[in-house]
Tab-separated table of C-alpha atoms in Angstrom:
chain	number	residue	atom	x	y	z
A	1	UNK	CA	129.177	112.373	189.046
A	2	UNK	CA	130.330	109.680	187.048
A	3	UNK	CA	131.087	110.160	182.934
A	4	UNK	CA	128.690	113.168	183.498
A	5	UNK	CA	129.380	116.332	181.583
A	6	UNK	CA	127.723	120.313	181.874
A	7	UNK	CA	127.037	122.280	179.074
A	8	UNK	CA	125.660	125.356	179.692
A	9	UNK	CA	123.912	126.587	176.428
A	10	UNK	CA	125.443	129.148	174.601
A	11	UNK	CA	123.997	132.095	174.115
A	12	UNK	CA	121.342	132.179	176.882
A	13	UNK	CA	119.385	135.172	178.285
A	14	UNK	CA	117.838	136.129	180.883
A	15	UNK	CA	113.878	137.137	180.871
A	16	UNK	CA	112.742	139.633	183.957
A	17	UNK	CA	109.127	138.742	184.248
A	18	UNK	CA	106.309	141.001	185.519
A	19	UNK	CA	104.829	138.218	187.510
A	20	UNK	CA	105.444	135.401	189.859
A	21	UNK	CA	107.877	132.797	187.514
A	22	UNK	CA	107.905	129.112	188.420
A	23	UNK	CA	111.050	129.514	191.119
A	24	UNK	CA	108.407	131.998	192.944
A	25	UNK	CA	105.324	129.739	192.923
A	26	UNK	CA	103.376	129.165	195.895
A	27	UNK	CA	103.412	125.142	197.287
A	28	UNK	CA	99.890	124.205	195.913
A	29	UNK	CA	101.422	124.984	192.213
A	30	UNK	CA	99.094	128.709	192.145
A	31	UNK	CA	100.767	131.196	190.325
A	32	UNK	CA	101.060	133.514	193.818
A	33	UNK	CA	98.816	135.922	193.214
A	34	UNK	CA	99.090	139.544	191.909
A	35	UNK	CA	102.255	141.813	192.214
A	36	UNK	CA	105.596	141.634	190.612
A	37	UNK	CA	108.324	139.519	192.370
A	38	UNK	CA	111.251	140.083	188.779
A	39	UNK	CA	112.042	136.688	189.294
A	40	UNK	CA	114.109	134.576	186.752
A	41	UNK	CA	113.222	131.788	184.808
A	42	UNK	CA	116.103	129.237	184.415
A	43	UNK	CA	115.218	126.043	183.254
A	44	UNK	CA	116.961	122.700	183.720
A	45	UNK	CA	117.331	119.769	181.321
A	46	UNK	CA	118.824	116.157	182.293
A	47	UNK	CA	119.001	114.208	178.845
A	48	UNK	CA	118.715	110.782	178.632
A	49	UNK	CA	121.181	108.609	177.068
A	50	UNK	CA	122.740	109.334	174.007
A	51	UNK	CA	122.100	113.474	174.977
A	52	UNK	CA	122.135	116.163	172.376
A	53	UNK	CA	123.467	115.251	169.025
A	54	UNK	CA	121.238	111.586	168.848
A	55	UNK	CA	119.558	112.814	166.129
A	56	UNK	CA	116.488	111.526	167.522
A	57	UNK	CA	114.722	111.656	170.732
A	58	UNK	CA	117.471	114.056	172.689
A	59	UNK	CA	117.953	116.130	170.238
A	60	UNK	CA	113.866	117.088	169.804
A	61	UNK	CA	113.807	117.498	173.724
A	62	UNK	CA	116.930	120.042	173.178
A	63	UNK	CA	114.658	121.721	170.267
A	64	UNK	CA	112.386	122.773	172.108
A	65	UNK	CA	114.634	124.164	174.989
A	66	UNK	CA	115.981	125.963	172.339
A	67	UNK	CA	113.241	127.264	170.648
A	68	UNK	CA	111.911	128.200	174.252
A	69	UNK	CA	115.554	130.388	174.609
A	70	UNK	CA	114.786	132.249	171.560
A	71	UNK	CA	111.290	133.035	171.962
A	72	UNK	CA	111.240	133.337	175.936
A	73	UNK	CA	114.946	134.713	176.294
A	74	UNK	CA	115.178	132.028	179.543
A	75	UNK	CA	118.436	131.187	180.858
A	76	UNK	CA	118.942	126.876	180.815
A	77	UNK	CA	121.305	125.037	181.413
A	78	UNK	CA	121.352	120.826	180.283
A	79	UNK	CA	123.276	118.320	181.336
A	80	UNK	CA	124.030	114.672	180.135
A	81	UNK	CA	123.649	111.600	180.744
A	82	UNK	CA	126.359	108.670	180.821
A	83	UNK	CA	126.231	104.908	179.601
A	84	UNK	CA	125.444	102.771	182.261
A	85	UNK	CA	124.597	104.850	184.883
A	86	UNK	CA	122.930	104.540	188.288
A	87	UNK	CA	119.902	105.727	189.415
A	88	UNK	CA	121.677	107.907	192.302
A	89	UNK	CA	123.915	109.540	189.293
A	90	UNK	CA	120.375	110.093	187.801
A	91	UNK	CA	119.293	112.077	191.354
A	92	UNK	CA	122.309	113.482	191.536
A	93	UNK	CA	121.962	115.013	188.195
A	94	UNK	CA	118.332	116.409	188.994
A	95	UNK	CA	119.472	117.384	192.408
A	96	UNK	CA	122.310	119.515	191.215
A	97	UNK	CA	119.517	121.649	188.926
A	98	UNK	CA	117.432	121.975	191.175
A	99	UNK	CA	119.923	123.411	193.366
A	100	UNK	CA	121.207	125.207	191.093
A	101	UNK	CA	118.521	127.432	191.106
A	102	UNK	CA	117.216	125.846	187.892
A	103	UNK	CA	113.594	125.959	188.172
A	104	UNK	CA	111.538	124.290	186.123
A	105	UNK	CA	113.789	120.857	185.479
A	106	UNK	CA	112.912	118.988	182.966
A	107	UNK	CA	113.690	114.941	183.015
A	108	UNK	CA	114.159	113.230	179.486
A	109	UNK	CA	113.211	109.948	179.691
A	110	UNK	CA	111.614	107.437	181.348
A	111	UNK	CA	114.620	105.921	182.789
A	112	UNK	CA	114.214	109.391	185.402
A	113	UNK	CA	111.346	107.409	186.891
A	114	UNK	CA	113.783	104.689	187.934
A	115	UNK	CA	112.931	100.826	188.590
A	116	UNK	CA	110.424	101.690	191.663
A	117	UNK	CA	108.615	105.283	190.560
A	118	UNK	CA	107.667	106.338	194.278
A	119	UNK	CA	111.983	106.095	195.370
A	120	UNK	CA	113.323	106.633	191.825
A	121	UNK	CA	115.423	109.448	190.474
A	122	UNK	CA	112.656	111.834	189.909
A	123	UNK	CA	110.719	110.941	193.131
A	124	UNK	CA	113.549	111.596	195.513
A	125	UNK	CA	114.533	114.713	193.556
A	126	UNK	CA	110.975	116.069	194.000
A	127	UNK	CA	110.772	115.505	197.423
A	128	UNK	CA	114.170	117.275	197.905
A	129	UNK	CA	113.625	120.258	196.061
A	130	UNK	CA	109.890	120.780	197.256
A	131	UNK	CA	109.467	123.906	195.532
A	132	UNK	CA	111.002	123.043	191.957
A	133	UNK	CA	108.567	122.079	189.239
A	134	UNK	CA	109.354	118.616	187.499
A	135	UNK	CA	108.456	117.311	184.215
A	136	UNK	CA	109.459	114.276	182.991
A	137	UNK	CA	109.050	112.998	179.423
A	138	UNK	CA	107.281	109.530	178.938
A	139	UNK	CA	106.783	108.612	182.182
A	140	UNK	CA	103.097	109.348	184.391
A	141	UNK	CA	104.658	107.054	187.157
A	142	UNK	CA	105.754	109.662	189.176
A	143	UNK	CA	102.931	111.196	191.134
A	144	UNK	CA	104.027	113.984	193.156
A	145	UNK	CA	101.834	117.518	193.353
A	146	UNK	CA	105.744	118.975	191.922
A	147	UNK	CA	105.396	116.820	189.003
A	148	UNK	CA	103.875	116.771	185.214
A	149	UNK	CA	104.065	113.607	183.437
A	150	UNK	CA	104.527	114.632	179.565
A	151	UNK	CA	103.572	111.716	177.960
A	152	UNK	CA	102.664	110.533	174.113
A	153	UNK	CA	100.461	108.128	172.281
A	154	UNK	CA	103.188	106.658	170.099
A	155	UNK	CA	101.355	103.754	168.993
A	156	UNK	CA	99.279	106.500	167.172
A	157	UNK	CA	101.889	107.956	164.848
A	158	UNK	CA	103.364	104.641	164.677
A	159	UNK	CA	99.788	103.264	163.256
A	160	UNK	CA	100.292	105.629	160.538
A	161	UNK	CA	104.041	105.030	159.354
A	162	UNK	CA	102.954	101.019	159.339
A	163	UNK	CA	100.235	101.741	157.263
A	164	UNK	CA	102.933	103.535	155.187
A	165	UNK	CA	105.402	100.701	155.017
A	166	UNK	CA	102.640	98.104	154.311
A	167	UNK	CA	101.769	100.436	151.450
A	168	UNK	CA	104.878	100.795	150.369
A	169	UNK	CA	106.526	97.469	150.545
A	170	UNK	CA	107.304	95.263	147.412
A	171	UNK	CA	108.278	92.037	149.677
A	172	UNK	CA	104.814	91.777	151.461
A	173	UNK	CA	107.977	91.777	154.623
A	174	UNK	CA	109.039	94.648	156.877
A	175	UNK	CA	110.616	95.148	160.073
A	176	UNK	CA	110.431	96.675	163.483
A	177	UNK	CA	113.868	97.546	165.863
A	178	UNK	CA	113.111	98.675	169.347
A	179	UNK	CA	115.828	100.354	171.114
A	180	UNK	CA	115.128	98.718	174.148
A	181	UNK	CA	112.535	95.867	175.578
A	182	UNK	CA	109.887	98.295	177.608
A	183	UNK	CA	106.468	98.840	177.751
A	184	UNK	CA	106.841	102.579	176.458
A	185	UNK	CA	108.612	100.954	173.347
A	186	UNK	CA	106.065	98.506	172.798
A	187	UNK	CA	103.926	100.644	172.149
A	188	UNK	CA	105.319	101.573	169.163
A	189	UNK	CA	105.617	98.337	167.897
A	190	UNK	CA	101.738	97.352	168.360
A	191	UNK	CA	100.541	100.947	166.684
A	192	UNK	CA	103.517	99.810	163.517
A	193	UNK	CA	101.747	96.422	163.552
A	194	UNK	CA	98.342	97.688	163.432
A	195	UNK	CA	98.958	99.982	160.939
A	196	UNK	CA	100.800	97.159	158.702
A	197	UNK	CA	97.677	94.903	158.957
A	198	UNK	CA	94.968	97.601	158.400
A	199	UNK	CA	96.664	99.265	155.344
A	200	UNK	CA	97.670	95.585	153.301
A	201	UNK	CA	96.607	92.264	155.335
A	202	UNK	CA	98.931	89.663	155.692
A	203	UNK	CA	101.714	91.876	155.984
A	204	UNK	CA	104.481	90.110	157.455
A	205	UNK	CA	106.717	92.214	160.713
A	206	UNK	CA	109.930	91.315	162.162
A	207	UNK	CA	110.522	92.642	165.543
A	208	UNK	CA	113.688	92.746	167.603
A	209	UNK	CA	114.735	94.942	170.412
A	210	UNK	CA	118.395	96.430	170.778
A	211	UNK	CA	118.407	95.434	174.687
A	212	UNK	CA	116.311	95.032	177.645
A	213	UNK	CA	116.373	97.086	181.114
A	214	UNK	CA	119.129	94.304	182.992
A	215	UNK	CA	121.583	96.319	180.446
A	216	UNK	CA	120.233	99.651	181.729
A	217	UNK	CA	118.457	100.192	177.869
A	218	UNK	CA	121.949	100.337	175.987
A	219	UNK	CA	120.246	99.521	172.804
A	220	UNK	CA	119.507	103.559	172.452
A	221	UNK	CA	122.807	104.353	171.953
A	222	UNK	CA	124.397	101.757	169.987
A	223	UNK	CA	124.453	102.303	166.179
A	224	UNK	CA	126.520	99.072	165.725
A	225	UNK	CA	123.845	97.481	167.241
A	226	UNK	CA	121.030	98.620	165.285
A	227	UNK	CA	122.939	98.240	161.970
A	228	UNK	CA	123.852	94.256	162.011
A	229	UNK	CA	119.969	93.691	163.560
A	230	UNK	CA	118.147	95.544	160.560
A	231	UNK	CA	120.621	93.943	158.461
A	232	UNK	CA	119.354	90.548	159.472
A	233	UNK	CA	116.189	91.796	158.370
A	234	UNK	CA	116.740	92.708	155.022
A	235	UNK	CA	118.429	89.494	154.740
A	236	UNK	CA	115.158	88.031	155.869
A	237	UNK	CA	113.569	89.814	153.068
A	238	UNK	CA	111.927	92.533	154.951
A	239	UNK	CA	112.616	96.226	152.363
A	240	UNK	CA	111.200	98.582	154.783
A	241	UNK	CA	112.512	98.445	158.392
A	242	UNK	CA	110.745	101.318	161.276
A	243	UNK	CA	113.383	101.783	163.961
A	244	UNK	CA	111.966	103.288	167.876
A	245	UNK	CA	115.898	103.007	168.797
A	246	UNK	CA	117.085	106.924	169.427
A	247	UNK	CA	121.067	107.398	168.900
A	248	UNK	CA	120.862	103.946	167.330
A	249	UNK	CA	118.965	104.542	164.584
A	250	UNK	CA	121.201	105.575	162.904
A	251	UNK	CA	122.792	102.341	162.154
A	252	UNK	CA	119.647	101.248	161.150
A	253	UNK	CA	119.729	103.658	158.011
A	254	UNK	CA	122.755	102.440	157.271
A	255	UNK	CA	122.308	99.177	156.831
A	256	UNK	CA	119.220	100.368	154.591
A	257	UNK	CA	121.756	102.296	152.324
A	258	UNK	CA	124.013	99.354	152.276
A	259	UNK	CA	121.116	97.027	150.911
A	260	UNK	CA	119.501	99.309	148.939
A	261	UNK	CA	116.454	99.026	151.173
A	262	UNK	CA	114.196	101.660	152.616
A	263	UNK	CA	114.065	102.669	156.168
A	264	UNK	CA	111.294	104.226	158.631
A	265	UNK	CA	112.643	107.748	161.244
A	266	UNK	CA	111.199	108.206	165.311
A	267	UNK	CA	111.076	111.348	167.029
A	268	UNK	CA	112.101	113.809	164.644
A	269	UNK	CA	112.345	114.104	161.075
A	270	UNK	CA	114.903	112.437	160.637
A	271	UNK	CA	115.125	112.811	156.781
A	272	UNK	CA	116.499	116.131	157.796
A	273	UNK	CA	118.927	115.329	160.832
A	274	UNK	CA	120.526	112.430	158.847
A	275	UNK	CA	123.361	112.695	156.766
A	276	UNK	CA	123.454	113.463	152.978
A	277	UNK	CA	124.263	110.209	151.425
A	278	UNK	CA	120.839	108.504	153.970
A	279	UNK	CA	118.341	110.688	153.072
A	280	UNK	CA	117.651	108.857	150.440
A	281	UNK	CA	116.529	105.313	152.590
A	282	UNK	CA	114.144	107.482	154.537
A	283	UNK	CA	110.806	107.287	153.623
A	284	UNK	CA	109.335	108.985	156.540
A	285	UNK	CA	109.642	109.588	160.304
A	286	UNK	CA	106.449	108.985	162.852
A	287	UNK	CA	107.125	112.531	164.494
A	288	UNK	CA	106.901	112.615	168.502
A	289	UNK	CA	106.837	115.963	169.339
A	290	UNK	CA	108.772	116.204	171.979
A	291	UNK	CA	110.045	119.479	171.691
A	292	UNK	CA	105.980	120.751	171.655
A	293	UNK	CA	105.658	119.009	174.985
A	294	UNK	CA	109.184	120.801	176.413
A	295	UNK	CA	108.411	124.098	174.599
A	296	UNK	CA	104.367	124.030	176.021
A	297	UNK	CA	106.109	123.393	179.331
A	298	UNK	CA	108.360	125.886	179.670
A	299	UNK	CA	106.110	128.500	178.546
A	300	UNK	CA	103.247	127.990	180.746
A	301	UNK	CA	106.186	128.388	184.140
A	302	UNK	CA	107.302	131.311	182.679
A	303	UNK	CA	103.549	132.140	183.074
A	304	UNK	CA	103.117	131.147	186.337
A	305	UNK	CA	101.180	128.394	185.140
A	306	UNK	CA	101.718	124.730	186.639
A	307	UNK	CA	99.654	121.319	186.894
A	308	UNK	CA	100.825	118.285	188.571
A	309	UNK	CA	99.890	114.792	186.690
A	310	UNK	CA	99.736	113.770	182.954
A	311	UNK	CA	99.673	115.947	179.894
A	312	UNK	CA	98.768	113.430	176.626
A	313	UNK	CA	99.824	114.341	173.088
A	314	UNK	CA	98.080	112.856	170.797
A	315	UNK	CA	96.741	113.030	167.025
A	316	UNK	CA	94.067	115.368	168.060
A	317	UNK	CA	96.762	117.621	169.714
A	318	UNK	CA	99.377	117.475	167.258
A	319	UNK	CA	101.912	115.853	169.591
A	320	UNK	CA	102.263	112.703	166.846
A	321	UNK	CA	102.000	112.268	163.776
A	322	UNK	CA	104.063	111.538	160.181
A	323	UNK	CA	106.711	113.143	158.047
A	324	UNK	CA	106.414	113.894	154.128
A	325	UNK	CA	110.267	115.547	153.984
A	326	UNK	CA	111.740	113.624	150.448
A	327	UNK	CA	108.598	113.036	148.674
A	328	UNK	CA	108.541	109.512	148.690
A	329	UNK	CA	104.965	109.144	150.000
A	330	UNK	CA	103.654	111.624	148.866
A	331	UNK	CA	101.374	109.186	146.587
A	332	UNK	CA	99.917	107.574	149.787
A	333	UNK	CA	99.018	110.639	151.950
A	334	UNK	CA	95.376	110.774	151.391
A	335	UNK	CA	95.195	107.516	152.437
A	336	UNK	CA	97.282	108.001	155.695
A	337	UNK	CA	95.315	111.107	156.529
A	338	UNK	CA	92.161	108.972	156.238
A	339	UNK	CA	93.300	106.802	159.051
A	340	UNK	CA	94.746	109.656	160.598
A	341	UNK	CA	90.893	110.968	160.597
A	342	UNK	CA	89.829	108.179	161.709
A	343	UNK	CA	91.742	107.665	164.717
A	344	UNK	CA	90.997	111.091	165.502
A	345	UNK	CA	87.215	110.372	165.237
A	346	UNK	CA	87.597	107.573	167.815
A	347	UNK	CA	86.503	105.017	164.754
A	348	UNK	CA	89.909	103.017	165.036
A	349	UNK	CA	91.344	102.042	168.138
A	350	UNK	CA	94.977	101.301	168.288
A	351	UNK	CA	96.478	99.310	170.333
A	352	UNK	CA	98.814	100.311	172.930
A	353	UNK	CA	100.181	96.572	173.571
């Protein structure tokens, strides 16, 4: 396949389970019944672009593949994902797990559901491989009785860090960079926008997306990118700038370092992943746990256990939320846990649009 590379994971094991695993699951998804087939669990990952080592979105799916290796002793093997890609090097990818042997594979990104979900990536692969179990990771396009849509409510943890930049901001002016122009990333511009506007009204935004889907979402893996657009922002007088823009991001702190401005993390905690000298622009992350979502997944095949459709992570189930790593809003946290609270309790809506 084209500009694709393999990496199997280092160190993997091998666990020898005293029950049916998910390559020995009956059609219907049961877990087979009673007896002990010693089947093994390997498990698949196809990253999206930018692949392990983003910092960001990729690298919190590879957590908790990881974290599944040393707590479930699986065997897994990932594979990445090229710039500009087609959607048949995206089956092809899926299709070479799955026959593999890899069983469950895990799709990272949206991008796996393709332009038409019933004849994209995913969909084809499913209907191939019959007896693999999918997931895919924010997408609940795909409906297939193989398939588990993992998906998040990002405009929730994104609520919260805009509250936290309206808070925070001396300008009355932040900003908002999108990685690319999709629904799924809209959604975490409404719940920053919300947040801004509930927390300090009149807050101004600035909002600009990295590319659209005619350039196959680029704008997630181009740091260059992200840094001259969040630059423009500053420049517009916005000193607190949220990026949703994965491997790009990271040009987005830098241009916060070079302006001596402050700067918003996705996925991860990114106050952590970043390098020395940025920590210091990062006043918090909205946290998408992804690697709950891969982690919860692999665990309940190793169990036997497997349900077709969408899985939500939400507030209420930990699967978003905000980082504290630094300190610097620390002085604010009551007030975001009130909202947070609040959400929970169903007493503020956020939009998802």
């Amino acid at each position: 396949m084209r500009g694709m590379k393999m990496l199997a994971l280092a160190g993997a094991a091998v666990i020898t389970l005293g029950m049916t695993a998910c390559g020995g699951t009956d059609d219907d998804g049961s877990d087979g019944g009673s007896g002990s087939n010693d089947k093994t669990v390997k498990v698949g990952l196809a990253f999206d672009i930018g692949g392990r080592g983003d910092k960001s979105f990729n690298d919190a799916a590879a957590l908790g593949l990881d974290n599944a290796m040393k707590e479930l002793k699986i065997e897994a093997k990932d594979l990445e994902a090229a710039a500009n890609e087609s959607e048949n090097d995206k089956f092809e990818r899926l299709k070479l797990l799955c026959t593999g042997g890899y069983n469950p594979v895990i799709a990272v990104g949206f991008v796996y559901a393709g332009a038409d979900p019933k004849t994209g990536p995913l969909a084809k692969a499913a209907q191939e491989c019959p007896d693999t179990k999918f997931a895919i990771i924010d997408d609940q396009s795909v409906t297939a009785p193989n398939v588990t849509g993992l998906v998040f409510a990002e405009e929730q943890g994104s609520f919260l860090v805009g509250a936290a930049a309206a808070l925070k901001t001396k300008t009355g002016t932040v900003g908002f960079v999108g990685g690319c122009d999709v629904p799924l990333i809209h959604k975490f511009e409404a719940g920053f926008k919300a947040g801004a506007a509930a927390a300090k009204a009149g807050t101004k935004v600035l909002s600009n997306y990295l590319s659209t889907p005619a350039d196959k979402c680029s704008g997630f893996n181009d740091p260059a990118k992200g840094e001259t657009q969040a630059t423009g922002m500053y420049d517009q007088g916005a000193d607190v700038v949220y990026q949703a823009a994965g491997g790009s991001g990271s040009g987005v702190f830098k241009a916060a370092k070079a302006k001596g401005k402050w700067a918003i993390g996705v996925d991860s905690d990114q106050y952590n992943t970043v390098q020395a000298d940025l920590k210091d622009v990062i006043i918090t992350s909205m946290l998408k746990r992804v690697d709950v979502a891969v982690y919860n997944f692999i665990k309940d095949q190793a169990a036997g256990k497997f349900t077709a459709g969408k899985v939500v992570f939400d507030l209420k189930a930990e699967g978003v939320g905000y980082s504290t790593s630094g300190g610097k809003i620390d002085d604010i946290k009551a007030q975001l846990d009130k909202y947070k609270a609040d959400i929970i309790a169903g007493t503020i809506k956020v939009p998802e649009a």
